Amino acid sequence: MAVRRSDAAERSDRSEARRAVRVPRVQLPSLPQLPAFSPRLGTTGSRLSLFAQEFWWRFTHTPTALYVVGGVAALAFVLFVLSHVLGGRIFPNVYAVGVDLGGLTVEEATAKLDNLWQRTLRLTLEESGRTWQATPAELGLSFDARATAEAARGVGMAGIPFGFSVTPRVGVNDELQAQTYLLDLAQQANIAAANPGYRWVGEELTTVPAREGRMLDVAATLGALMDVPAQVVERQRLPLVMQPVRPDAQEADVALEAARALTAQPFQMNGYDPFTNELITWSTDRDTFTSWIEASSDGLALREEAFRPFLDAQAATLNSGEDGVRYIEPTDAVERVRAAINSGRAQINLRIRYRAQTYEVVAGDTGFRIGRKTGIPFYLIQQANPNFDWENTILSPGDIINLPTRDLTIPEDPVPTKRIVVNLNTQQMIAYENGQPVFQWAISSGISTAPTSPGIYQILSQQEQASGSSFTLCGERGCGQWEMYWFMGVYEVVPGLMNGFHGAVLLPDGTYLGGGNVGAPFTFGCIMSEDSQAEQLYRWAEIGTVVEIVSNEFAPVSALGQLAWEQTGGVG
């Protein structure tokens, strides 16, 4: 017989059963923690934050979304590659000679590289902190821009992501040009060794130690360039190979007494202008002079690099205008100073020289007249204008003619203390010594068909008895000759035909030219004096004596020329 349980007992049993059964708990993945939005953003900010968290969670836990993104990325990469391959373009991060060629076609890259090579690329030549800039052409280099561009395209994606540099296609196609450039550069790059020198400290002369020099090794530097020209261009640098140069002497004590005696006095340099008869004196102080001196194996010598700045500074004072026509020949000056120091002298004499100039033609000019106006024989003007047809060309106002240096008319060392001035207008001559007249008399110059050339010349030769001739002495039996005494050559009319001073002229018929008279034009271009006076002039003058021949065509240049012009009647 069944026993019915009470309702309370049944409820108690069911409660125990529920406690005995454990319901499994499902652990859901937590949403990523994104940066919290500030409460100040309000409701809109909170909603955006929740939306972002929700989106990120669904995106990272939805495989389909990942596949889509991966597919899009892959498609973009394929399109990127195809655009470069099919478009013939170079991939990014590819360089040549420091130029980014990424994204360019071969033609565009070639043009860009060509422009760099021809216009902007400079190679740095360096040595111990000193640098010089050179173009590739100056170093004889050639560049195949097309081949370099094609090589850049051929490396593909090697530049992604870190970059790739293509070796430029470079070679040395002109070795002689590269060698010439390096030889010229050596003049700047070389550092001369310095022999021991001297320096005054108070009143005591002390010695200065010798210094080793360096010389550019042209052959070794050229070899380095030819071995790796592409590397030189790629780095845009060429290290210069230098060789040490030892000084000739090491000790200065052996010549210390000679140096003290020489440098205890100031050095004086006298510059003489034979055209203006101007004597300019430059001097320097003891310390500057001492800095030019060094000891050598033969005694005392000139330190040229110390002397040249002084010489250049003095030469710069010779010209008041911008023409720079007057100058001092550096080589001549250096040799004279070197000889003076070697012989213990503290003074030299230099000649002031003249550069070539140009002449602008004015109305009425001919080559012959230009010669007489400038004091330069016509044949020298012809030589200075070799491409000008003087016989068939008529000069026009404004034409420019080259004039040679006037130094050609004074080829010998001039004698500064003696000067002869001839006035063609009044047929007079004055000879000066140390600025004072020593001779003055009448002369006879060339006739109108063979005139004496005005200008500034000098005594070039001396011959007690000489001979000459003229076409006027020619006949059926040939051309006769005259004899002239006390001849001194002054200038050449043409090469081999000299005009000058002389005395009496004995003609082939036994008579004397001009009847032995002077004071009017009688000669064929020379300057004739009475025989006894010609002898005096002959024995007084010496080779190098300056002769200034003036006229209404060629005005006096020197102060003595102007004085003589006035004393002999000027234009006559």
CSV table of C-alpha atoms in Angstrom, one decimal, residues 102-371:
chain,number,residue,atom,x,y,z
A,102,GLY,CA,62.2,54.6,-58.3
A,103,GLY,CA,59.0,54.9,-60.4
A,104,LEU,CA,60.9,56.1,-63.5
A,105,THR,CA,60.9,54.4,-66.9
A,106,VAL,CA,64.3,53.5,-68.3
A,107,GLU,CA,64.1,56.5,-70.7
A,108,GLU,CA,63.2,58.8,-67.8
A,109,ALA,CA,66.0,57.4,-65.7
A,110,THR,CA,68.5,57.8,-68.5
A,111,ALA,CA,67.6,61.4,-69.0
A,112,LYS,CA,67.8,62.1,-65.3
A,113,LEU,CA,71.2,60.4,-65.0
A,114,ASP,CA,72.5,62.2,-68.2
A,115,ASN,CA,71.4,65.6,-66.7
A,116,LEU,CA,73.3,64.8,-63.5
A,117,TRP,CA,76.4,63.7,-65.3
A,118,GLN,CA,76.5,66.7,-67.7
A,119,ARG,CA,75.4,69.5,-65.4
A,120,THR,CA,75.6,68.9,-61.7
A,121,LEU,CA,77.9,66.0,-60.7
A,122,ARG,CA,81.1,67.0,-59.1
A,123,LEU,CA,83.8,64.7,-57.9
A,124,THR,CA,85.7,65.6,-54.7
A,125,LEU,CA,89.5,65.1,-54.8
A,126,GLU,CA,90.8,65.1,-51.3
A,127,GLU,CA,94.0,64.9,-49.3
A,128,SER,CA,94.5,65.5,-45.6
A,129,GLY,CA,91.5,67.8,-45.2
A,130,ARG,CA,92.1,69.7,-48.5
A,131,THR,CA,89.6,69.3,-51.3
A,132,TRP,CA,89.2,70.2,-54.9
A,133,GLN,CA,86.1,69.8,-57.2
A,134,ALA,CA,86.3,68.3,-60.7
A,135,THR,CA,83.7,67.4,-63.3
A,136,PRO,CA,83.8,63.9,-64.7
A,137,ALA,CA,84.9,65.2,-68.1
A,138,GLU,CA,87.9,66.9,-66.5
A,139,LEU,CA,89.0,63.4,-65.2
A,140,GLY,CA,88.4,61.8,-68.6
A,141,LEU,CA,85.5,59.7,-67.4
A,142,SER,CA,82.6,58.4,-69.6
A,143,PHE,CA,79.2,57.3,-68.4
A,144,ASP,CA,76.7,55.0,-70.0
A,145,ALA,CA,73.4,56.3,-68.5
A,146,ARG,CA,71.2,54.0,-70.5
A,147,ALA,CA,73.0,50.9,-69.3
A,148,THR,CA,72.9,52.1,-65.7
A,149,ALA,CA,69.2,52.8,-66.0
A,150,GLU,CA,68.6,49.3,-67.4
A,151,ALA,CA,70.6,47.8,-64.6
A,152,ALA,CA,68.4,49.7,-62.1
A,153,ARG,CA,65.3,48.2,-63.7
A,154,GLY,CA,66.9,44.7,-63.7
A,155,VAL,CA,67.4,44.6,-60.0
A,156,GLY,CA,63.6,44.3,-59.6
A,157,MET,CA,62.3,44.7,-56.0
A,158,ALA,CA,65.8,44.4,-54.4
A,159,GLY,CA,65.4,47.9,-53.0
A,160,ILE,CA,62.3,47.0,-51.0
A,161,PRO,CA,62.4,47.9,-48.1
A,162,PHE,CA,66.0,48.9,-47.4
A,163,GLY,CA,67.1,50.4,-50.7
A,164,PHE,CA,69.5,49.2,-53.4
A,165,SER,CA,72.4,51.1,-55.1
A,166,VAL,CA,73.2,50.2,-58.7
A,167,THR,CA,76.9,50.4,-59.7
A,168,PRO,CA,77.1,53.1,-62.4
A,169,ARG,CA,78.5,52.0,-65.8
A,170,VAL,CA,81.6,54.3,-65.8
A,171,GLY,CA,84.9,54.1,-67.6
A,172,VAL,CA,88.1,56.1,-68.3
A,173,ASN,CA,87.9,56.9,-72.0
A,174,ASP,CA,90.5,59.8,-72.0
A,175,GLU,CA,93.5,58.9,-70.0
A,176,LEU,CA,95.5,61.8,-71.3
A,177,GLN,CA,92.8,64.3,-70.2
A,178,ALA,CA,92.8,62.8,-66.7
A,179,GLN,CA,96.6,62.9,-66.6
A,180,THR,CA,96.7,66.5,-67.8
A,181,TYR,CA,94.2,67.5,-65.1
A,182,LEU,CA,96.1,65.9,-62.3
A,183,LEU,CA,99.4,67.5,-63.5
A,184,ASP,CA,97.7,70.9,-63.4
A,185,LEU,CA,96.2,70.0,-60.0
A,186,ALA,CA,99.7,69.2,-58.7
A,187,GLN,CA,100.6,72.9,-58.9
A,188,GLN,CA,98.0,73.5,-56.1
A,189,ALA,CA,98.2,70.2,-54.2
A,190,ASN,CA,102.0,70.0,-53.9
A,191,ILE,CA,103.4,71.3,-50.6
A,192,ALA,CA,107.0,72.2,-51.0
A,193,ALA,CA,109.5,71.0,-48.5
A,194,ALA,CA,111.1,73.8,-46.6
A,195,ASN,CA,114.8,74.0,-45.8
A,196,PRO,CA,115.7,75.4,-42.4
A,197,GLY,CA,115.3,79.1,-42.2
A,198,TYR,CA,116.0,82.1,-39.9
A,199,ARG,CA,114.0,84.4,-37.7
A,200,TRP,CA,114.9,87.5,-35.7
A,201,VAL,CA,114.0,87.4,-32.0
A,202,GLY,CA,114.7,90.9,-30.8
A,203,GLU,CA,118.3,91.5,-31.9
A,204,GLU,CA,119.2,87.8,-32.1
A,205,LEU,CA,119.0,85.8,-35.3
A,206,THR,CA,117.7,82.3,-34.6
A,207,THR,CA,117.2,79.2,-36.9
A,208,VAL,CA,113.9,77.7,-38.0
A,209,PRO,CA,113.7,73.9,-38.4
A,210,ALA,CA,113.2,72.3,-41.8
A,211,ARG,CA,109.8,71.0,-42.8
A,212,GLU,CA,109.0,67.9,-44.9
A,213,GLY,CA,106.8,68.5,-48.0
A,214,ARG,CA,104.3,66.4,-50.0
A,215,MET,CA,104.0,65.9,-53.7
A,216,LEU,CA,101.1,64.6,-55.7
A,217,ASP,CA,101.9,61.1,-57.2
A,218,VAL,CA,100.1,61.6,-60.5
A,219,ALA,CA,100.8,58.1,-61.8
A,220,ALA,CA,99.5,56.4,-58.6
A,221,THR,CA,96.4,58.6,-58.4
A,222,LEU,CA,95.6,58.0,-62.1
A,223,GLY,CA,96.0,54.3,-61.5
A,224,ALA,CA,93.6,54.4,-58.7
A,225,LEU,CA,91.1,56.2,-60.8
A,226,MET,CA,91.4,53.7,-63.7
A,227,ASP,CA,91.2,50.7,-61.4
A,228,VAL,CA,87.8,51.6,-59.9
A,229,PRO,CA,86.2,54.5,-61.9
A,230,ALA,CA,82.7,53.3,-61.0
A,231,GLN,CA,83.5,53.3,-57.3
A,232,VAL,CA,85.0,56.8,-57.5
A,233,VAL,CA,81.8,58.1,-59.2
A,234,GLU,CA,79.5,56.2,-56.8
A,235,ARG,CA,81.3,57.7,-53.8
A,236,GLN,CA,81.9,60.9,-55.6
A,237,ARG,CA,85.4,61.0,-54.1
A,238,LEU,CA,88.9,60.4,-55.3
A,239,PRO,CA,91.7,60.3,-52.6
A,240,LEU,CA,94.9,61.8,-53.9
A,241,VAL,CA,98.0,59.8,-53.5
A,242,MET,CA,100.8,61.9,-52.1
A,243,GLN,CA,104.5,61.2,-51.7
A,244,PRO,CA,106.7,62.8,-49.0
A,245,VAL,CA,109.4,65.2,-50.1
A,246,ARG,CA,112.5,65.7,-47.9
A,247,PRO,CA,114.1,69.1,-47.7
A,248,ASP,CA,117.5,69.6,-49.3
A,249,ALA,CA,119.2,70.7,-46.1
A,250,GLN,CA,118.6,70.0,-42.4
A,251,GLU,CA,120.9,72.4,-40.6
A,252,ALA,CA,120.9,76.2,-40.7
A,253,ASP,CA,123.7,76.9,-38.3
A,254,VAL,CA,126.4,76.6,-40.9
A,255,ALA,CA,125.2,79.7,-42.7
A,256,LEU,CA,124.0,81.6,-39.6
A,257,GLU,CA,126.7,84.3,-39.8
A,258,ALA,CA,126.2,84.9,-43.5
A,259,ALA,CA,122.4,85.2,-42.9
A,260,ARG,CA,123.0,87.6,-40.1
A,261,ALA,CA,125.2,89.9,-42.3
A,262,LEU,CA,122.7,89.8,-45.2
A,263,THR,CA,119.5,90.3,-43.3
A,264,ALA,CA,120.8,93.0,-41.0
A,265,GLN,CA,120.0,95.5,-43.8
A,266,PRO,CA,116.7,96.1,-45.6
A,267,PHE,CA,116.2,94.6,-49.1
A,268,GLN,CA,115.7,97.0,-52.0
A,269,MET,CA,114.1,96.2,-55.4
A,270,ASN,CA,114.4,98.8,-58.2
A,271,GLY,CA,112.0,98.6,-61.1
A,272,TYR,CA,112.8,100.5,-64.2
A,273,ASP,CA,110.4,101.4,-67.0
A,274,PRO,CA,112.5,102.1,-70.2
A,275,PHE,CA,109.5,103.7,-71.9
A,276,THR,CA,108.6,106.3,-69.3
A,277,ASN,CA,112.2,106.4,-67.9
A,278,GLU,CA,110.6,105.9,-64.5
A,279,LEU,CA,112.6,104.2,-61.7
A,280,ILE,CA,110.5,102.8,-58.8
A,281,THR,CA,112.1,101.5,-55.6
A,282,TRP,CA,110.5,99.0,-53.3
A,283,SER,CA,112.0,98.1,-50.0
A,284,THR,CA,111.1,95.7,-47.2
A,285,ASP,CA,111.9,95.5,-43.5
A,286,ARG,CA,114.4,93.1,-41.9
A,287,ASP,CA,111.9,90.5,-40.7
A,288,THR,CA,110.2,90.2,-44.1
A,289,PHE,CA,113.5,89.9,-45.9
A,290,THR,CA,114.7,87.3,-43.4
A,291,SER,CA,111.5,85.2,-44.0
A,292,TRP,CA,112.7,84.9,-47.7
A,293,ILE,CA,116.0,83.3,-46.7
A,294,GLU,CA,116.7,79.6,-46.2
A,295,ALA,CA,119.8,77.5,-45.8
A,296,SER,CA,120.7,75.2,-48.6
A,297,SER,CA,123.6,72.8,-49.3
A,298,ASP,CA,125.4,75.6,-51.1
A,299,GLY,CA,124.8,78.3,-48.5
A,300,LEU,CA,121.9,80.8,-48.5
A,301,ALA,CA,119.0,80.5,-50.9
A,302,LEU,CA,115.7,82.2,-51.7
A,303,ARG,CA,112.4,80.7,-50.3
A,304,GLU,CA,110.3,81.5,-53.4
A,305,GLU,CA,106.9,80.9,-51.8
A,306,ALA,CA,107.6,83.5,-49.2
A,307,PHE,CA,109.0,86.1,-51.7
A,308,ARG,CA,106.2,85.8,-54.3
A,309,PRO,CA,103.4,87.6,-52.2
A,310,PHE,CA,105.7,90.6,-51.8
A,311,LEU,CA,106.5,90.7,-55.5
A,312,ASP,CA,102.8,90.4,-56.5
A,313,ALA,CA,101.9,93.2,-54.1
A,314,GLN,CA,104.4,95.6,-55.6
A,315,ALA,CA,103.5,94.6,-59.2
A,316,ALA,CA,99.9,95.5,-58.4
A,317,THR,CA,100.9,99.1,-57.7
A,318,LEU,CA,102.3,99.6,-61.3
A,319,ASN,CA,98.9,100.4,-62.9
A,320,SER,CA,96.6,103.2,-61.8
A,321,GLY,CA,93.8,102.1,-64.2
A,322,GLU,CA,92.2,98.8,-64.9
A,323,ASP,CA,94.2,97.9,-68.1
A,324,GLY,CA,97.0,96.2,-66.1
A,325,VAL,CA,99.3,96.8,-69.0
A,326,ARG,CA,102.5,97.0,-66.9
A,327,TYR,CA,103.9,94.0,-64.9
A,328,ILE,CA,107.0,92.4,-63.5
A,329,GLU,CA,108.0,89.1,-65.0
A,330,PRO,CA,108.0,86.7,-61.9
A,331,THR,CA,110.5,84.3,-63.2
A,332,ASP,CA,113.0,87.0,-64.0
A,333,ALA,CA,112.5,88.6,-60.5
A,334,VAL,CA,112.9,85.3,-58.7
A,335,GLU,CA,116.1,84.5,-60.5
A,336,ARG,CA,117.6,88.0,-59.8
A,337,VAL,CA,116.7,87.8,-56.1
A,338,ARG,CA,118.1,84.3,-55.9
A,339,ALA,CA,121.4,85.4,-57.5
A,340,ALA,CA,121.5,88.4,-55.1
A,341,ILE,CA,121.0,86.3,-52.0
A,342,ASN,CA,123.6,83.8,-53.2
A,343,SER,CA,126.1,86.5,-53.6
A,344,GLY,CA,125.3,88.3,-50.4
A,345,ARG,CA,123.6,91.4,-52.0
A,346,ALA,CA,120.4,93.0,-50.7
A,347,GLN,CA,119.5,94.9,-53.8
A,348,ILE,CA,118.3,94.0,-57.4
A,349,ASN,CA,117.3,95.9,-60.5
A,350,LEU,CA,114.2,94.7,-62.4
A,351,ARG,CA,112.6,95.7,-65.7
A,352,ILE,CA,109.0,96.8,-65.8
A,353,ARG,CA,107.4,95.1,-68.8
A,354,TYR,CA,104.3,95.7,-70.9
A,355,ARG,CA,101.5,93.4,-72.1
A,356,ALA,CA,100.1,93.2,-75.6
A,357,GLN,CA,97.2,95.6,-76.3
A,358,THR,CA,94.7,96.4,-79.0
A,359,TYR,CA,94.2,99.4,-81.1
A,360,GLU,CA,90.9,100.8,-82.5
A,361,VAL,CA,91.2,102.1,-86.0
A,362,VAL,CA,90.2,105.7,-86.7
A,363,ALA,CA,89.6,107.5,-90.0
A,364,GLY,CA,92.7,107.8,-92.2
A,365,ASP,CA,94.6,104.9,-90.6
A,366,THR,CA,96.7,102.4,-92.5
A,367,GLY,CA,99.0,99.7,-91.1
A,368,PHE,CA,102.0,101.9,-91.7
A,369,ARG,CA,100.4,104.9,-90.0
A,370,ILE,CA,99.4,102.8,-87.0
A,371,GLY,CA,103.0,101.7,-86.7
